[in-house]
Amino acid sequence: MKPLAALFGRRARLRWLHLVIGGALLMPYFLVGTVLNGLAGGGEPLLSSVSALFAAFAVALPIAAATGFFPLVRPLSVAAVRALCGVTPTLLADGPARTRQARVRTAGWYTLHLALGGIVSGTTLALPPFAVAVAALPFSDGLRSTWLLNGPRVLREPWALALAPLAGLAMLLALALAATATGELLARRAPVLLGPTPEDRLATAERRAADLAVRNRLARELHDSVGHALSAVTLQAGAARRVLDRDPEFVREALTAIEETTRRTVGELDSVLGLLRQDGEPDDEGTVYGPGLDALDGLLARCGAPVAYERQGDPDRLDPAVSREAYRIVQEGLSNASRHGGGASPVRLLIAVRERELEIVMENPLGERPDVARPGGGRGLRGIAERAVLLGGRTEAGADDNVWRLTALLPLTVPGTAWRKGGRR
């Protein structure tokens, strides 16, 4: 049963269909070849002999090879191979052929497919009727009389007529075997000729790196936004619980702040999750939108801790990307101060736009457990450092005289190409 499945199974039938499609694609080139040969032959009848057929075939293949250099030939060929040839999809390249090497390979595949497909499909059309006629010779007087007049003399022998059914069956099996072997040959050649070139692999690796960088950035956005909101809500809820019986008005204000913070955070969470569902697609300029330093006043009002804010210079001089990252750095710094500081202790914030760089300094007294604020103790400081490095800046964080200090130095502008290669596309 296995040999029969190999010859007539589903995979063999699909590969046979793939070859027939190749033959159909060859027909326009073949007709052009017959016309050109007819013009060169001084008006002789087209397809008048076997030699004329082979001559048209020889002219058609170079024309088909030239067509194979078009970039879109590769994705069309790859789609057909994946659907009909049983080739592992990951072994084949995606997208049009852009480089010279990819186009040469595609042209070779296209020519091979059409050449073998033309032979197999032509044989498929011509051989089965002939084989059936041969097999039916012993059972049809009309066929025998025709063959006795026009066929080979050997068919007049009784033993030849007796073997005619076996000969017809052998022809059909030979056709199936040839089609199966040809389909297997094409399937083995497909990864070589339609597989990714080194340039394709490099481009794929760059796309994956860019996607990973965007996802990492969105993860930092999510961490900073949700972490800050939870810290602010925790502070507000704790303060409200302590004065629940003594100051109902403060409790009302705290609950209002909690409501606003959670509503805003849910909106930001929906936005980030929407981008993740879209595979982190950036906007037309290659960046993902977010709040900047112009939204800092609202952040300070909702943070749940007193902040002594000092601003120097003009924030409008900042690149929008720097302004967004600076906002997130301040947000994460406030979250760290809320979690690890002294609760109601004031936080000092300085944002200074210098001549060549933006300086962010945050200071807050350490709480009763200064060990929890050690450098590298969480994702927050690591995320702040990553943001600064991607912009070409640097950060410092540490405790000094029971005061935690975070300093970030960022460039005022970021070159567009460097910013996109750094993960924003």
Coordinates of C-alpha atoms in Angstrom, one line a residue:
M1 CA 0.0 0.0 0.0
K2 CA 2.9 2.4 0.7
P3 CA 4.1 2.4 -2.9
L4 CA 0.6 3.1 -4.1
A5 CA 0.2 5.9 -1.6
A6 CA 3.5 7.4 -2.7
L7 CA 2.2 7.4 -6.3
F8 CA -1.4 8.3 -5.9
G9 CA -1.6 9.7 -2.3
R10 CA -2.7 13.3 -1.5
R11 CA 0.8 14.7 -1.5
A12 CA 1.6 13.1 -4.8
R13 CA -1.7 14.5 -6.3
L14 CA -1.0 18.0 -5.0
R15 CA 2.5 17.9 -6.4
W16 CA 1.1 16.7 -9.7
L17 CA -1.3 19.6 -9.7
H18 CA 1.6 21.9 -9.0
L19 CA 3.3 20.6 -12.1
V20 CA 0.2 21.0 -14.2
I21 CA 0.0 24.6 -13.1
G22 CA 3.6 25.0 -14.2
G23 CA 2.6 23.7 -17.6
A24 CA -0.3 26.1 -17.8
L25 CA 2.0 29.0 -16.9
L26 CA 4.3 27.9 -19.7
M27 CA 1.7 28.1 -22.4
P28 CA 1.9 31.9 -23.1
Y29 CA 5.7 31.6 -23.5
F30 CA 5.3 28.5 -25.6
L31 CA 2.9 30.3 -28.0
V32 CA 5.3 33.2 -28.3
G33 CA 8.0 30.7 -29.1
T34 CA 5.9 29.0 -31.8
V35 CA 5.2 32.3 -33.4
L36 CA 8.8 33.4 -33.4
N37 CA 9.9 30.0 -34.8
G38 CA 7.2 30.2 -37.5
L39 CA 8.4 33.7 -38.5
A40 CA 12.0 32.5 -38.6
G41 CA 11.1 29.3 -40.6
G42 CA 9.6 31.2 -43.6
G43 CA 6.0 30.5 -43.0
E44 CA 6.1 26.7 -42.3
P45 CA 3.1 25.4 -40.5
L46 CA 3.3 25.9 -36.7
L47 CA 3.8 22.7 -34.6
S48 CA 4.2 20.7 -37.8
S49 CA 6.7 18.3 -36.3
V50 CA 8.3 17.2 -33.0
S51 CA 11.4 19.3 -33.8
A52 CA 9.1 22.4 -34.1
L53 CA 7.7 21.6 -30.6
F54 CA 11.1 21.4 -29.1
A55 CA 12.2 24.5 -30.9
A56 CA 9.3 26.5 -29.4
F57 CA 10.0 25.0 -26.0
A58 CA 13.6 26.1 -26.3
V59 CA 12.6 29.7 -27.1
A60 CA 9.9 29.8 -24.4
L61 CA 12.2 29.0 -21.5
P62 CA 14.6 32.0 -21.7
I63 CA 11.6 34.3 -21.9
A64 CA 10.2 32.6 -18.8
A65 CA 13.5 33.0 -17.0
A66 CA 13.5 36.7 -17.8
T67 CA 10.0 37.0 -16.2
G68 CA 11.3 35.3 -13.1
F69 CA 13.5 38.3 -12.2
F70 CA 10.4 40.3 -11.3
P71 CA 10.3 40.7 -7.5
L72 CA 6.7 39.5 -7.1
V73 CA 7.4 36.1 -8.7
R74 CA 8.9 34.8 -5.5
P75 CA 6.0 35.3 -3.2
L76 CA 3.6 33.8 -5.7
S77 CA 5.9 30.8 -6.2
V78 CA 6.4 30.4 -2.5
A79 CA 2.6 30.5 -1.9
A80 CA 2.1 27.7 -4.5
V81 CA 4.9 25.6 -3.0
R82 CA 3.6 25.9 0.5
A83 CA 0.1 25.0 -0.5
L84 CA 0.9 22.1 -2.9
C85 CA 4.4 20.7 -2.4
G86 CA 4.5 19.8 1.2
V87 CA 7.6 21.9 2.0
T88 CA 8.1 23.1 5.6
P89 CA 7.0 26.8 5.5
T90 CA 10.0 28.0 7.5
L91 CA 12.4 26.8 4.9
L92 CA 11.0 29.3 2.3
A93 CA 11.5 33.1 2.1
D94 CA 8.8 35.7 2.7
G95 CA 8.3 38.7 0.6
P96 CA 9.4 39.9 -2.8
A97 CA 12.9 39.1 -4.1
R98 CA 14.9 42.4 -3.7
T99 CA 18.5 41.4 -4.0
R100 CA 20.3 40.2 -7.1
Q101 CA 21.0 36.8 -5.6
A102 CA 17.3 36.3 -4.6
R103 CA 16.2 37.2 -8.1
V104 CA 18.6 34.9 -9.8
R105 CA 17.4 32.0 -7.6
T106 CA 13.8 32.8 -8.2
A107 CA 14.4 33.0 -12.0
G108 CA 16.0 29.5 -11.8
W109 CA 13.1 28.1 -9.8
Y110 CA 10.5 29.6 -12.2
T111 CA 12.3 28.3 -15.2
L112 CA 12.6 24.8 -13.7
H113 CA 9.0 24.7 -12.6
L114 CA 7.7 25.7 -16.0
A115 CA 10.0 23.4 -17.9
L116 CA 9.2 20.3 -15.9
G117 CA 5.6 21.3 -15.5
G118 CA 5.3 21.7 -19.3
I119 CA 6.8 18.2 -19.9
V120 CA 4.6 16.5 -17.2
S121 CA 1.4 18.3 -18.1
G122 CA 1.9 17.7 -21.8
T123 CA 2.5 14.0 -21.1
T124 CA -0.5 13.9 -18.8
L125 CA -2.7 15.1 -21.6
A126 CA -1.3 12.9 -24.4
L127 CA -0.3 9.6 -22.7
P128 CA -3.5 8.4 -20.9
P129 CA -5.7 8.3 -24.0
F130 CA -2.9 6.4 -25.9
A131 CA -2.5 4.0 -23.0
V132 CA -6.2 3.4 -22.7
A133 CA -6.4 2.7 -26.5
V134 CA -3.6 0.2 -26.2
A135 CA -5.2 -1.6 -23.3
A136 CA -8.5 -1.8 -25.2
L137 CA -7.1 -3.3 -28.4
P138 CA -8.0 -6.9 -27.6
F139 CA -11.6 -5.9 -26.9
S140 CA -12.4 -3.6 -29.8
D141 CA -12.5 -4.7 -33.4
G142 CA -12.6 -1.1 -34.6
L143 CA -9.4 -0.2 -32.7
R144 CA -7.6 -3.3 -34.0
S145 CA -8.5 -2.6 -37.6
T146 CA -7.2 0.9 -37.3
W147 CA -4.0 -0.2 -35.7
L148 CA -3.5 -3.0 -38.1
L149 CA -3.6 -0.5 -41.0
N150 CA -1.6 2.4 -39.4
G151 CA 0.1 1.0 -36.4
P152 CA 3.4 -1.0 -36.0
R153 CA 3.5 -4.5 -37.4
V154 CA 4.3 -6.0 -34.1
L155 CA 0.7 -5.3 -33.0
R156 CA -0.5 -7.7 -35.6
E157 CA 1.0 -10.6 -33.6
P158 CA -1.4 -12.5 -31.3
W159 CA 1.0 -12.3 -28.3
A160 CA 1.3 -8.5 -28.7
L161 CA -2.5 -8.2 -28.5
A162 CA -2.5 -10.4 -25.4
L163 CA 0.0 -8.1 -23.7
A164 CA -1.6 -4.9 -24.8
P165 CA -3.7 -4.4 -21.5
L166 CA -0.5 -4.8 -19.4
A167 CA 1.3 -2.4 -21.7
G168 CA -1.4 0.2 -21.3
L169 CA -1.3 -0.2 -17.5
A170 CA 2.5 0.0 -17.5
M171 CA 2.3 3.3 -19.4
L172 CA 0.0 4.8 -16.8
L173 CA 2.1 3.6 -13.9
A174 CA 5.2 5.0 -15.6
L175 CA 3.5 8.4 -16.0
A176 CA 2.5 8.4 -12.3
L177 CA 6.1 7.4 -11.3
A178 CA 7.6 10.2 -13.5
A179 CA 5.2 12.8 -12.1
T180 CA 5.9 11.7 -8.5
A181 CA 9.7 11.8 -9.0
T182 CA 9.5 15.2 -10.7
G183 CA 7.3 16.6 -7.9
E184 CA 9.8 15.2 -5.3
L185 CA 12.6 16.9 -7.3
L186 CA 10.9 20.2 -7.2
A187 CA 10.0 19.9 -3.5
R188 CA 13.7 19.3 -2.7
R189 CA 14.9 22.2 -4.8
A190 CA 12.3 24.6 -3.4
P191 CA 14.2 25.4 -0.2
V192 CA 17.4 26.0 -2.2
L193 CA 16.0 28.3 -4.8
L194 CA 13.1 29.9 -2.8
G195 CA 14.7 29.8 0.6
P196 CA 15.9 33.0 2.4
T197 CA 19.2 34.4 1.2
P198 CA 21.7 35.8 3.8
E199 CA 20.3 39.3 3.1
D200 CA 16.8 38.0 3.8
R201 CA 17.9 36.4 7.1
L202 CA 19.6 39.7 8.1
A203 CA 16.5 41.7 7.3
T204 CA 14.3 39.2 9.3
A205 CA 16.7 39.4 12.3
E206 CA 16.5 43.2 12.1
R207 CA 12.7 43.2 12.1
R208 CA 12.6 40.8 15.0
A209 CA 15.0 43.0 17.0
A210 CA 13.0 46.1 16.2
D211 CA 9.8 44.3 17.3
L212 CA 11.4 43.2 20.5
A213 CA 12.7 46.7 21.2
V214 CA 9.2 48.1 20.8
R215 CA 7.7 45.5 23.0
N216 CA 10.3 46.1 25.7
R217 CA 9.5 49.8 25.5
L218 CA 5.8 49.1 25.9
A219 CA 6.6 46.9 28.8
R220 CA 8.5 49.7 30.5
E221 CA 5.5 52.1 29.8
L222 CA 3.2 49.6 31.4
H223 CA 5.5 49.1 34.4
D224 CA 6.0 52.8 35.0
S225 CA 2.3 53.8 34.5
V226 CA 0.7 51.0 36.5
G227 CA 3.4 50.9 39.2
H228 CA 3.1 54.7 39.8
A229 CA -0.7 54.4 39.9
L230 CA -0.6 51.6 42.4
S231 CA 1.8 53.5 44.6
A232 CA -0.3 56.7 44.5
V233 CA -3.5 54.8 45.2
T234 CA -1.9 52.9 48.1
L235 CA -0.7 56.2 49.7
Q236 CA -4.1 57.8 49.3
A237 CA -6.0 54.8 50.7
G238 CA -3.6 54.6 53.7
A239 CA -4.0 58.2 54.5
A240 CA -7.7 58.1 54.2
R241 CA -7.9 55.0 56.5
R242 CA -5.9 56.8 59.2
V243 CA -8.3 59.9 59.3
L244 CA -11.5 58.1 58.3
D245 CA -13.3 59.1 61.6
R246 CA -11.7 62.5 62.0
D247 CA -11.7 64.2 58.6
P248 CA -14.4 63.0 56.2
E249 CA -13.6 65.8 53.8
F250 CA -10.0 64.6 53.3
V251 CA -11.3 61.0 52.9
R252 CA -13.7 62.3 50.1
E253 CA -10.8 64.0 48.4
A254 CA -8.6 60.9 48.7
L255 CA -11.3 58.7 47.2
T256 CA -11.8 61.2 44.3
A257 CA -8.0 61.1 43.7
I258 CA -8.0 57.3 43.7
E259 CA -10.9 57.3 41.2
E260 CA -9.2 59.7 38.8
T261 CA -5.9 57.8 39.1
T262 CA -7.4 54.4 38.4
R263 CA -9.5 55.8 35.5
R264 CA -6.5 57.4 33.9
T265 CA -4.4 54.3 34.4
V266 CA -7.0 52.0 32.9
G267 CA -7.0 54.3 29.8
E268 CA -3.2 54.1 29.5
L269 CA -3.4 50.3 30.1
D270 CA -5.9 49.9 27.2
S271 CA -3.7 52.0 25.0
V272 CA -0.6 49.9 25.6
L273 CA -2.4 46.7 25.3
G274 CA -3.9 47.9 22.0
L275 CA -0.4 48.5 20.7
L276 CA 0.7 45.1 21.8
R277 CA -2.2 43.5 20.0
Q278 CA -1.1 45.4 16.9
D279 CA 2.4 43.9 17.4
G280 CA 3.7 47.2 18.7
E281 CA 3.1 49.2 15.6
P282 CA 4.5 52.7 15.9
D283 CA 3.0 55.9 14.4
D284 CA 4.2 57.4 11.1
E285 CA 7.1 59.1 12.7
G286 CA 8.4 55.9 14.3
T287 CA 7.5 56.7 17.9
V288 CA 4.7 55.6 20.3
Y289 CA 2.8 58.6 21.7
G290 CA 2.8 59.2 25.5
P291 CA 2.6 62.2 27.9
G292 CA 5.5 64.6 28.1
L293 CA 6.8 67.1 30.5
D294 CA 3.9 69.4 29.6
A295 CA 1.7 66.9 31.6
L296 CA 4.0 67.0 34.6
D297 CA 1.8 69.2 36.8
G298 CA -1.1 66.7 36.7
L299 CA 1.3 63.9 37.6
L300 CA 2.6 65.8 40.6
A301 CA -0.9 66.6 41.8
R302 CA -1.9 63.0 41.7
C303 CA 1.2 61.4 43.1
G304 CA -0.1 61.3 46.7
A305 CA 3.1 62.8 48.2
P306 CA 4.2 66.4 48.7
V307 CA 6.7 67.5 46.0
A308 CA 8.9 70.5 46.0
Y309 CA 9.2 71.2 42.2
E310 CA 11.8 73.5 40.7
R311 CA 12.1 74.1 37.0
Q312 CA 15.0 75.8 35.2
G313 CA 15.1 76.6 31.5
D314 CA 12.5 76.1 28.8
P315 CA 11.2 72.5 28.3
D316 CA 9.9 73.5 24.9
R317 CA 13.5 73.1 23.6
L318 CA 13.3 69.4 24.2
D319 CA 12.8 66.8 21.5
P320 CA 9.3 65.2 22.0
A321 CA 10.9 61.8 22.5
V322 CA 13.1 63.2 25.3
S323 CA 10.1 64.9 26.9
R324 CA 8.2 61.7 26.9
E325 CA 11.0 59.7 28.4
A326 CA 11.7 62.4 31.0
Y327 CA 8.1 62.2 32.1
R328 CA 8.3 58.4 32.6
I329 CA 11.6 58.8 34.5
V330 CA 10.0 61.3 36.9
Q331 CA 6.9 59.1 37.2
E332 CA 9.0 56.1 38.1
G333 CA 11.1 58.2 40.5
L334 CA 8.0 59.3 42.3
S335 CA 6.8 55.7 42.5
N336 CA 10.1 54.7 44.1
A337 CA 9.9 57.6 46.5
S338 CA 6.3 56.6 47.5
R339 CA 7.3 53.0 48.0
H340 CA 10.6 53.4 49.8
G341 CA 10.5 57.0 51.2
G342 CA 9.2 58.2 54.5
G343 CA 5.6 58.3 53.4
A344 CA 4.6 62.0 54.0
S345 CA 8.2 63.2 53.6
P346 CA 8.5 65.8 50.8
V347 CA 10.2 64.9 47.5
R348 CA 12.5 67.4 45.9
L349 CA 12.3 67.5 42.1
L350 CA 14.6 69.6 39.9
I351 CA 14.2 69.7 36.1
A352 CA 16.8 71.9 34.5
V353 CA 17.2 72.4 30.8
R354 CA 20.9 73.2 30.4
E355 CA 22.7 74.3 27.3
R356 CA 23.4 70.8 26.0
E357 CA 21.4 68.4 28.2
L358 CA 18.4 67.9 30.4
E359 CA 19.1 67.3 34.1
I360 CA 16.6 65.5 36.3
V361 CA 17.3 65.3 40.1
M362 CA 15.0 63.7 42.6
E363 CA 15.7 63.5 46.3
N364 CA 13.6 62.1 49.2
P365 CA 14.4 61.0 52.7
L366 CA 14.7 57.2 53.2
G367 CA 12.0 55.5 55.2
E368 CA 12.4 53.1 58.1
R369 CA 13.8 50.4 55.8
P370 CA 16.5 52.1 53.7
D371 CA 17.7 48.7 52.5
V372 CA 14.8 48.4 50.2
A373 CA 15.9 51.3 48.1
R374 CA 19.3 49.9 47.3
P375 CA 20.6 50.3 43.7
G376 CA 19.4 47.6 41.3
G377 CA 16.7 46.5 43.8
G378 CA 13.9 46.4 41.3
R379 CA 12.8 46.8 37.7
G380 CA 12.1 50.6 38.1
L381 CA 15.7 51.8 38.3
R382 CA 16.7 49.4 35.6
G383 CA 13.9 50.7 33.4
I384 CA 15.0 54.3 34.1
A385 CA 18.6 53.5 33.1
E386 CA 17.4 51.8 29.9
R387 CA 15.4 54.8 28.9
A388 CA 18.4 57.1 29.4
V389 CA 20.8 54.9 27.5
L390 CA 18.5 54.6 24.5
L391 CA 18.5 58.3 24.3
G392 CA 22.2 58.6 24.7
G393 CA 22.1 59.7 28.3
R394 CA 23.0 58.3 31.7
T395 CA 21.6 57.9 35.3
E396 CA 22.9 57.7 38.8
A397 CA 21.1 56.5 41.9
G398 CA 22.1 55.9 45.5
A399 CA 21.7 56.8 49.1
D400 CA 23.7 59.6 50.8
D401 CA 23.2 60.7 54.4
N402 CA 19.8 59.0 54.6
V403 CA 18.7 60.7 51.5
W404 CA 17.9 58.8 48.3
R405 CA 19.0 60.7 45.2
L406 CA 18.2 59.9 41.5
T407 CA 20.0 61.8 38.8
A408 CA 19.3 61.5 35.0
L409 CA 21.1 63.4 32.3
L410 CA 19.5 63.3 28.9
P411 CA 20.4 65.0 25.6
L412 CA 18.1 67.8 24.4
T413 CA 17.5 66.2 21.0
V414 CA 17.9 62.7 19.6
P415 CA 19.0 61.9 16.0
G416 CA 16.0 60.3 14.2
T417 CA 18.0 57.4 12.7
A418 CA 19.6 56.5 16.0
W419 CA 16.3 56.8 17.8
R420 CA 14.6 54.4 15.4
K421 CA 17.4 51.9 15.4
G422 CA 17.3 52.0 19.1
G423 CA 13.9 50.4 19.2
R424 CA 11.5 53.0 17.8
R425 CA 11.9 52.0 14.2

